[in-house]
Coordinates of C-alpha atoms in Angstrom, one line a residue:
M1 CA -23.4 12.1 4.8
S2 CA -22.9 15.7 5.0
G3 CA -19.9 17.5 3.4
A4 CA -18.9 18.5 6.8
S5 CA -18.8 14.9 8.0
I6 CA -16.8 13.8 4.7
A7 CA -14.0 16.1 5.3
A8 CA -14.1 15.4 9.2
Y9 CA -13.7 11.7 8.2
A10 CA -11.2 12.7 5.6
A11 CA -8.9 14.4 8.0
W12 CA -9.2 11.5 10.3
D13 CA -8.4 8.9 7.9
V14 CA -5.4 11.0 6.9
T15 CA -4.1 11.6 10.5
A16 CA -4.2 7.8 11.0
S17 CA -1.4 7.4 8.7
I18 CA 1.1 9.9 9.5
S19 CA 4.5 9.2 10.8
T20 CA 6.1 12.3 12.3
V21 CA 9.4 13.8 13.4
S22 CA 10.4 17.2 15.7
L23 CA 12.2 19.7 14.0
A24 CA 14.3 22.0 15.9
S25 CA 11.9 24.9 15.9
D26 CA 9.4 22.5 17.3
L27 CA 11.5 21.5 20.1
E28 CA 12.2 25.2 20.8
S29 CA 8.5 26.6 20.6
G30 CA 7.2 23.8 23.0
E31 CA 5.0 22.9 19.9
E32 CA 6.3 19.1 19.9
G33 CA 3.4 16.9 18.4
A34 CA 0.6 17.8 15.9
A35 CA -0.3 21.2 16.3
P36 CA -3.5 22.7 15.8
P37 CA -3.9 23.6 12.4
P38 CA -3.1 27.4 11.6
S39 CA -5.1 29.3 8.7
I40 CA -2.8 29.6 6.0
D41 CA -2.9 33.6 6.2
A42 CA -2.0 33.3 9.8
I43 CA 1.5 32.2 8.7
D44 CA 4.1 34.6 9.4
G45 CA 6.0 34.9 6.3
G46 CA 4.0 32.7 4.4
V47 CA 5.2 29.0 4.0
N48 CA 8.9 27.6 4.0
L49 CA 8.6 23.8 3.3
L50 CA 11.2 21.3 2.9
L51 CA 10.9 18.4 0.8
V52 CA 13.6 15.5 1.2
G53 CA 14.0 12.7 -1.5
S54 CA 15.5 9.7 0.5
D55 CA 17.6 7.2 -1.6
S56 CA 16.9 4.4 1.5
R57 CA 15.8 1.2 0.1
T58 CA 14.7 0.4 3.7
N59 CA 11.1 -1.5 3.2
Q60 CA 11.0 -0.4 -0.6
G61 CA 11.1 -4.0 -2.0
D62 CA 13.6 -5.3 -4.6
A63 CA 13.3 -2.9 -7.5
Y64 CA 15.6 -0.8 -6.5
G65 CA 18.7 -2.5 -5.4
E66 CA 20.2 -3.9 -2.2
D67 CA 19.5 -1.9 1.0
E68 CA 23.1 -0.8 2.0
G69 CA 22.2 0.6 5.2
G70 CA 22.8 4.1 4.3
E71 CA 20.5 7.1 3.9
L72 CA 21.1 9.8 1.6
N73 CA 18.7 13.1 1.0
D74 CA 19.5 12.5 -2.7
V75 CA 16.7 15.4 -3.3
T76 CA 16.4 18.5 -1.4
M77 CA 14.0 21.1 -2.1
L78 CA 12.6 24.2 -0.4
L79 CA 9.4 25.6 -1.1
H80 CA 8.8 29.5 -0.4
I81 CA 5.2 30.9 -0.7
A82 CA 5.2 34.5 0.0
E83 CA 2.9 36.0 2.9
D84 CA 0.4 37.3 0.4
H85 CA 0.2 34.1 -1.7
S86 CA 1.6 36.3 -4.7
N87 CA 4.2 34.0 -5.5
A88 CA 6.3 30.8 -5.0
T89 CA 9.7 30.1 -5.4
V90 CA 11.0 26.5 -5.2
V91 CA 15.0 25.9 -5.0
S92 CA 16.8 22.8 -5.2
F93 CA 20.1 22.0 -3.8
P94 CA 22.4 20.1 -5.8
R95 CA 23.2 16.8 -3.8
D96 CA 26.9 17.4 -4.3
L97 CA 27.0 21.0 -2.8
V98 CA 29.8 20.9 -0.4
V99 CA 28.4 22.9 2.6
D100 CA 29.1 23.5 6.2
L101 CA 26.9 20.9 8.2
P102 CA 25.6 22.2 11.8
E103 CA 25.8 20.0 14.6
C104 CA 23.4 17.5 14.6
P105 CA 22.2 14.2 16.6
E106 CA 24.8 12.0 14.8
G107 CA 27.4 14.4 14.0
G108 CA 28.0 17.1 11.7
G109 CA 29.8 20.6 12.7
Y110 CA 32.3 19.8 9.6
T111 CA 32.3 20.9 5.9
A112 CA 30.7 17.9 3.6
P113 CA 28.3 17.2 0.5
I114 CA 25.1 18.3 1.4
N115 CA 23.2 14.9 0.8
T116 CA 24.8 13.4 3.7
A117 CA 23.0 15.4 6.3
L118 CA 20.0 12.9 6.3
S119 CA 22.7 10.5 7.6
Q120 CA 23.7 12.6 10.3
G121 CA 20.5 13.4 12.0
G122 CA 17.4 12.5 10.0
L123 CA 15.1 15.0 8.5
A124 CA 15.6 17.7 11.3
C125 CA 19.5 17.8 10.6
V126 CA 18.5 18.7 6.8
A127 CA 16.2 21.3 7.9
L128 CA 18.9 22.8 10.4
T129 CA 21.5 22.6 7.3
V130 CA 19.0 24.5 4.8
E131 CA 18.0 27.2 7.5
S132 CA 21.7 27.7 8.0
L133 CA 22.7 27.9 4.4
T134 CA 19.4 30.4 3.1
G135 CA 18.7 32.3 6.6
L136 CA 15.3 31.1 6.3
S137 CA 13.3 29.6 9.2
V138 CA 11.9 25.8 8.0
P139 CA 9.2 25.0 10.1
F140 CA 7.8 22.4 7.6
A141 CA 9.3 19.5 6.1
A142 CA 8.8 16.3 4.6
E143 CA 10.9 13.0 3.9
I144 CA 9.6 11.1 1.1
Q145 CA 11.2 7.7 -0.3
F146 CA 11.1 5.8 -3.9
N147 CA 7.5 4.1 -3.3
G148 CA 6.1 7.5 -1.9
V149 CA 7.0 9.3 -5.1
I150 CA 5.1 6.2 -7.0
E151 CA 2.1 6.8 -4.9
M152 CA 1.7 10.8 -5.3
S153 CA 2.2 10.9 -8.9
N154 CA -0.5 7.8 -9.0
A155 CA -2.5 10.7 -6.9
V156 CA -2.5 13.4 -9.4
G157 CA -3.3 10.8 -12.5
G158 CA 0.2 11.2 -13.8
V159 CA 2.1 14.4 -15.2
P160 CA 2.7 15.0 -19.2
V161 CA 6.5 15.4 -19.8
C162 CA 8.3 16.7 -22.9
V163 CA 11.5 15.0 -24.2
T164 CA 13.6 16.1 -27.2
D165 CA 16.3 13.5 -27.3
V166 CA 16.0 9.6 -26.4
I167 CA 16.3 9.1 -22.8
D168 CA 18.1 5.9 -21.9
D169 CA 19.4 5.0 -18.5
P170 CA 20.0 1.6 -17.5
F171 CA 20.7 2.5 -14.0
T172 CA 17.1 3.5 -13.5
G173 CA 15.4 1.8 -16.3
V174 CA 14.2 4.7 -18.0
Y175 CA 13.8 4.9 -21.7
L176 CA 11.8 7.6 -23.5
E177 CA 11.6 8.3 -27.1
P178 CA 11.3 11.8 -28.2
G179 CA 7.6 13.4 -27.5
T180 CA 5.3 14.0 -24.5
H181 CA 4.8 11.4 -22.1
P182 CA 2.1 11.0 -19.6
L183 CA 4.4 9.6 -16.6
A184 CA 2.9 8.0 -13.4
G185 CA 4.2 5.6 -11.0
A186 CA 7.5 3.9 -11.6
D187 CA 7.8 5.5 -14.5
A188 CA 7.5 9.1 -12.9
L189 CA 10.0 7.9 -10.3
G190 CA 12.6 6.6 -12.8
F191 CA 12.3 10.1 -14.4
L192 CA 12.7 12.2 -11.6
R193 CA 15.6 9.4 -10.5
T194 CA 17.7 9.5 -13.9
R195 CA 21.0 11.4 -14.0
H196 CA 23.0 9.2 -16.5
G197 CA 19.9 9.5 -18.8
V198 CA 19.9 13.5 -19.3
G199 CA 22.1 16.4 -20.0
D200 CA 25.6 16.2 -19.2
G201 CA 25.0 13.1 -16.6
S202 CA 24.9 15.5 -13.6
D203 CA 22.9 15.8 -10.7
L204 CA 22.9 19.6 -12.0
G205 CA 21.7 18.4 -15.2
R206 CA 19.2 15.9 -13.3
I207 CA 17.6 19.0 -11.7
S208 CA 16.6 21.1 -14.9
S209 CA 15.4 17.7 -16.0
Q210 CA 13.2 17.4 -12.8
Q211 CA 12.1 21.3 -13.1
V212 CA 10.5 19.8 -16.7
F213 CA 8.3 17.4 -14.4
L214 CA 7.6 20.0 -11.7
S215 CA 6.5 22.9 -13.7
S216 CA 4.2 20.3 -15.7
L217 CA 3.0 18.9 -12.2
V218 CA 1.8 22.6 -11.2
R219 CA 0.0 23.2 -14.5
T220 CA -1.6 19.8 -14.0
V221 CA -3.1 20.3 -11.0
K222 CA -4.3 24.0 -11.3
S223 CA -5.9 23.0 -15.0
D224 CA -7.7 20.0 -13.5
S225 CA -9.4 21.8 -10.4
T226 CA -7.5 19.8 -8.3
L227 CA -6.8 22.8 -5.7
T228 CA -10.6 23.7 -5.6
D229 CA -11.8 19.9 -5.0
F230 CA -11.5 19.2 -1.3
G231 CA -12.1 15.4 -2.0
K232 CA -9.0 15.5 -4.3
L233 CA -7.2 17.6 -1.8
Y234 CA -7.5 15.3 1.0
G235 CA -6.9 12.3 -1.4
L236 CA -3.3 13.8 -2.1
A237 CA -3.0 14.6 1.8
K238 CA -3.6 10.8 2.4
A239 CA -1.3 9.9 -0.2
A240 CA 1.6 11.9 1.2
A241 CA 0.7 11.4 4.7
S242 CA 0.9 7.5 4.0
N243 CA 4.3 7.6 2.3
M244 CA 6.0 10.5 4.0
I245 CA 8.0 11.3 7.1
L246 CA 6.1 14.7 8.5
S247 CA 7.8 17.4 10.9
D248 CA 5.4 18.0 13.8
R249 CA 3.9 21.1 12.6
L250 CA 3.1 19.6 8.9
A251 CA 1.3 16.6 10.1
S252 CA -2.3 18.0 9.9
P253 CA -4.4 17.0 7.0
D254 CA -5.6 20.5 7.4
T255 CA -2.3 22.0 7.4
M256 CA -1.2 20.3 4.4
V257 CA -4.3 21.2 2.6
S258 CA -4.2 24.8 3.6
I259 CA -0.8 24.9 2.2
A260 CA -1.9 23.5 -1.2
L261 CA -4.6 26.3 -1.3
A262 CA -2.2 29.1 -1.1
L263 CA -1.3 28.2 -4.5
K264 CA -5.0 28.2 -5.9
D265 CA -5.1 31.5 -7.6
M266 CA -1.4 32.0 -7.8
D267 CA -0.4 32.8 -11.5
L268 CA 1.6 30.5 -13.2
S269 CA 4.5 32.9 -14.1
K270 CA 5.1 33.5 -10.4
V271 CA 5.6 29.9 -9.5
T272 CA 9.6 30.0 -10.1
F273 CA 12.2 27.0 -9.9
V274 CA 15.6 27.4 -9.6
A275 CA 18.8 25.6 -8.8
F276 CA 21.0 26.7 -5.8
P277 CA 23.7 28.5 -7.9
S278 CA 27.1 26.5 -7.6
Y279 CA 30.7 26.6 -9.2
S280 CA 33.9 24.0 -9.6
A281 CA 36.4 25.0 -6.7
D282 CA 39.4 23.4 -6.1
W283 CA 38.9 23.3 -2.7
V284 CA 36.3 20.6 -2.9
P285 CA 36.4 17.4 -3.9
E286 CA 36.6 15.8 -7.6
G287 CA 32.7 15.7 -8.7
K288 CA 31.6 18.1 -6.1
V289 CA 30.5 22.2 -6.1
A290 CA 31.0 25.0 -4.0
P291 CA 27.9 27.2 -3.2
D292 CA 28.3 30.7 -5.1
T293 CA 27.3 32.8 -2.0
E294 CA 27.3 35.7 -3.8
A295 CA 24.5 34.8 -6.3
A296 CA 22.9 32.6 -3.7
E297 CA 22.7 36.0 -1.3
V298 CA 20.7 37.8 -4.4
L299 CA 18.2 34.9 -4.7
F300 CA 17.7 34.6 -1.0
A301 CA 17.6 38.2 0.0
A302 CA 14.4 38.6 -2.7
I303 CA 12.9 35.3 -1.0
R304 CA 13.3 36.8 2.4
A305 CA 11.6 39.9 1.3
D306 CA 8.9 37.8 -0.4
Q307 CA 9.6 39.0 -4.0
P308 CA 9.2 36.8 -6.9
V309 CA 12.3 36.0 -9.1
A310 CA 13.1 36.5 -12.7
V311 CA 15.7 34.0 -14.3
E312 CA 17.5 35.1 -17.4
A313 CA 15.8 32.6 -19.5
P314 CA 14.0 29.2 -19.0
G315 CA 15.9 26.2 -19.2
G316 CA 19.3 24.7 -17.8
I317 CA 21.8 21.7 -18.5
A318 CA 18.8 19.4 -19.3
S319 CA 16.0 21.3 -20.4
V320 CA 15.3 23.3 -23.3
V321 CA 11.9 25.6 -24.4
D322 CA 9.6 23.3 -25.7
P323 CA 9.4 24.1 -29.8
N324 CA 5.8 23.3 -29.6
A325 CA 4.7 25.1 -26.3
P326 CA 1.4 27.2 -26.8
V327 CA 2.2 30.9 -27.8
D328 CA -0.1 34.0 -26.7
P329 CA -0.9 35.7 -29.6
A330 CA 1.6 38.4 -30.3
P331 CA 0.0 42.0 -30.1
A332 CA -0.5 43.7 -33.6
D333 CA 3.3 45.7 -34.6
P334 CA 2.7 49.3 -35.0
A335 CA 2.6 51.0 -38.2
P336 CA 6.0 51.2 -39.8
V337 CA 8.0 54.7 -39.4
D338 CA 10.6 55.6 -42.2
P339 CA 13.9 56.6 -40.5
A340 CA 15.4 59.9 -41.1
P341 CA 18.3 59.5 -43.4
V342 CA 22.0 59.3 -42.0
D343 CA 24.6 60.5 -43.6
P344 CA 27.5 57.6 -43.0
E345 CA 30.1 60.0 -44.0
A346 CA 29.1 62.7 -41.6
P347 CA 31.9 63.4 -38.9
V348 CA 31.3 62.5 -35.3
D349 CA 32.3 64.8 -32.7
P350 CA 33.3 62.6 -29.7
E351 CA 32.8 65.6 -27.3
A352 CA 29.6 66.4 -28.6
P353 CA 26.8 66.5 -25.5
V354 CA 24.4 63.8 -25.3
D355 CA 20.8 65.1 -25.6
P356 CA 18.9 63.3 -22.9
E357 CA 15.7 64.1 -24.6
A358 CA 16.8 62.3 -27.6
P359 CA 14.6 59.3 -28.2
V360 CA 15.5 55.7 -26.9
D361 CA 15.2 52.9 -29.2
P362 CA 12.8 50.1 -27.4
E363 CA 14.0 47.6 -29.0
A364 CA 17.9 47.9 -27.9
P365 CA 18.3 45.4 -25.5
V366 CA 19.1 46.1 -22.2
E367 CA 21.1 43.8 -19.5
P368 CA 19.6 44.3 -16.4
E369 CA 21.9 44.1 -13.1
P370 CA 21.6 41.1 -10.8
G371 CA 19.5 42.3 -7.7
S372 CA 17.7 44.9 -9.8
V373 CA 13.9 44.7 -10.1
N374 CA 11.7 44.3 -13.1
A375 CA 8.6 46.2 -14.0
D376 CA 6.4 43.3 -12.6
G377 CA 8.4 43.5 -9.0
S378 CA 10.6 40.4 -9.8
T379 CA 14.2 40.4 -8.8
V380 CA 16.4 39.7 -11.5
L381 CA 18.6 36.7 -10.7
P382 CA 22.3 36.2 -11.6
S383 CA 23.0 34.5 -14.9
N384 CA 24.3 31.4 -13.3
V385 CA 21.0 30.9 -11.5
K386 CA 19.1 28.5 -13.5
G387 CA 15.4 27.6 -13.6
Q388 CA 12.0 28.3 -15.1
T389 CA 8.5 29.2 -13.9
A390 CA 5.7 26.7 -14.2
A391 CA 4.3 28.6 -17.1
D392 CA 7.2 28.0 -19.0
Y393 CA 6.6 24.5 -21.3
T394 CA 10.1 23.0 -21.2
C395 CA 11.5 19.7 -22.3
S396 CA 13.9 17.3 -20.8
V397 CA 17.3 16.9 -22.9
G398 CA 18.2 13.1 -23.2
N399 CA 21.6 11.8 -23.5
E400 CA 21.4 10.3 -27.1

């Protein structure tokens, strides 16, 4: 069988497994139903893809407790890939973030936690909510449940995850000793779900722990040639299609593969994971957080401009830099220069003019302003926008 025939069969095999849903943008454009797969380079503005993790127990077996009939978007992430594929940003929205829900088929039009959007109108409602919150168009969306996470982690062959302290969470059945663990299947799902087992037990802590997993996932798929192997890519597409609800324009295996290919040549340091900035406020219920709209605007202005972003330092509430991470060899130190002697008793004239030609200490720390642009073209994010890049080796901080 030729390579073209194998690819055609793989695409047909994936398509046969797909369940779809129409987003508002699909209906407005008249593109309801799976559209012809576009070239990734032809997508205006790159890619905005919403990934929603549902906590529904429907058809998930007995391993996750009773099905209470509700459905919340327990995980809400937005992937943005720049039009020139030079950088990507993944934004995680805290499930307890109180936002203005738009009008959706089952309700909405009021203020509520973002994780209620799925119950108000399914995946399309979550997409509308994220569009309203970010000012971005979201043409691609996918909803995954517990068993889907298991199958996807199995499809990539597992992900190595570093842990600094014991993670012990009886709610999700996760117990991990300090060290690095290859996580797949139910173990990967439990790690991604655990909140009580990491950091301060909050969803914000869970997000930073999830970023440990996601950054390692990106390194894994790039290092094992997954993104250059069409057999592996269609295998991932099949695992996704069989276990997800996909928006109409994502419901093509070629589209899924083409989006993955956009990451193929991207530098790991230009793939950044951040948490939507939030703060505790008197006007939100206890245990919930309010959106920091000022900090969020810095973040999304950069994303809308296709600029990479830079966090102050890698890590968050439940993640720290891996002390055993590989280190690039440091450049040789320049030859030391003896400084001129300084008389500590010499008087200082406060009105003396400053010499603009005077040498500047290159080692002196400079605090960049949020919204400013670094030499590498990345936008400096406010200090409360936590996250890391895929190049940052980090570890989850357990609760013991």
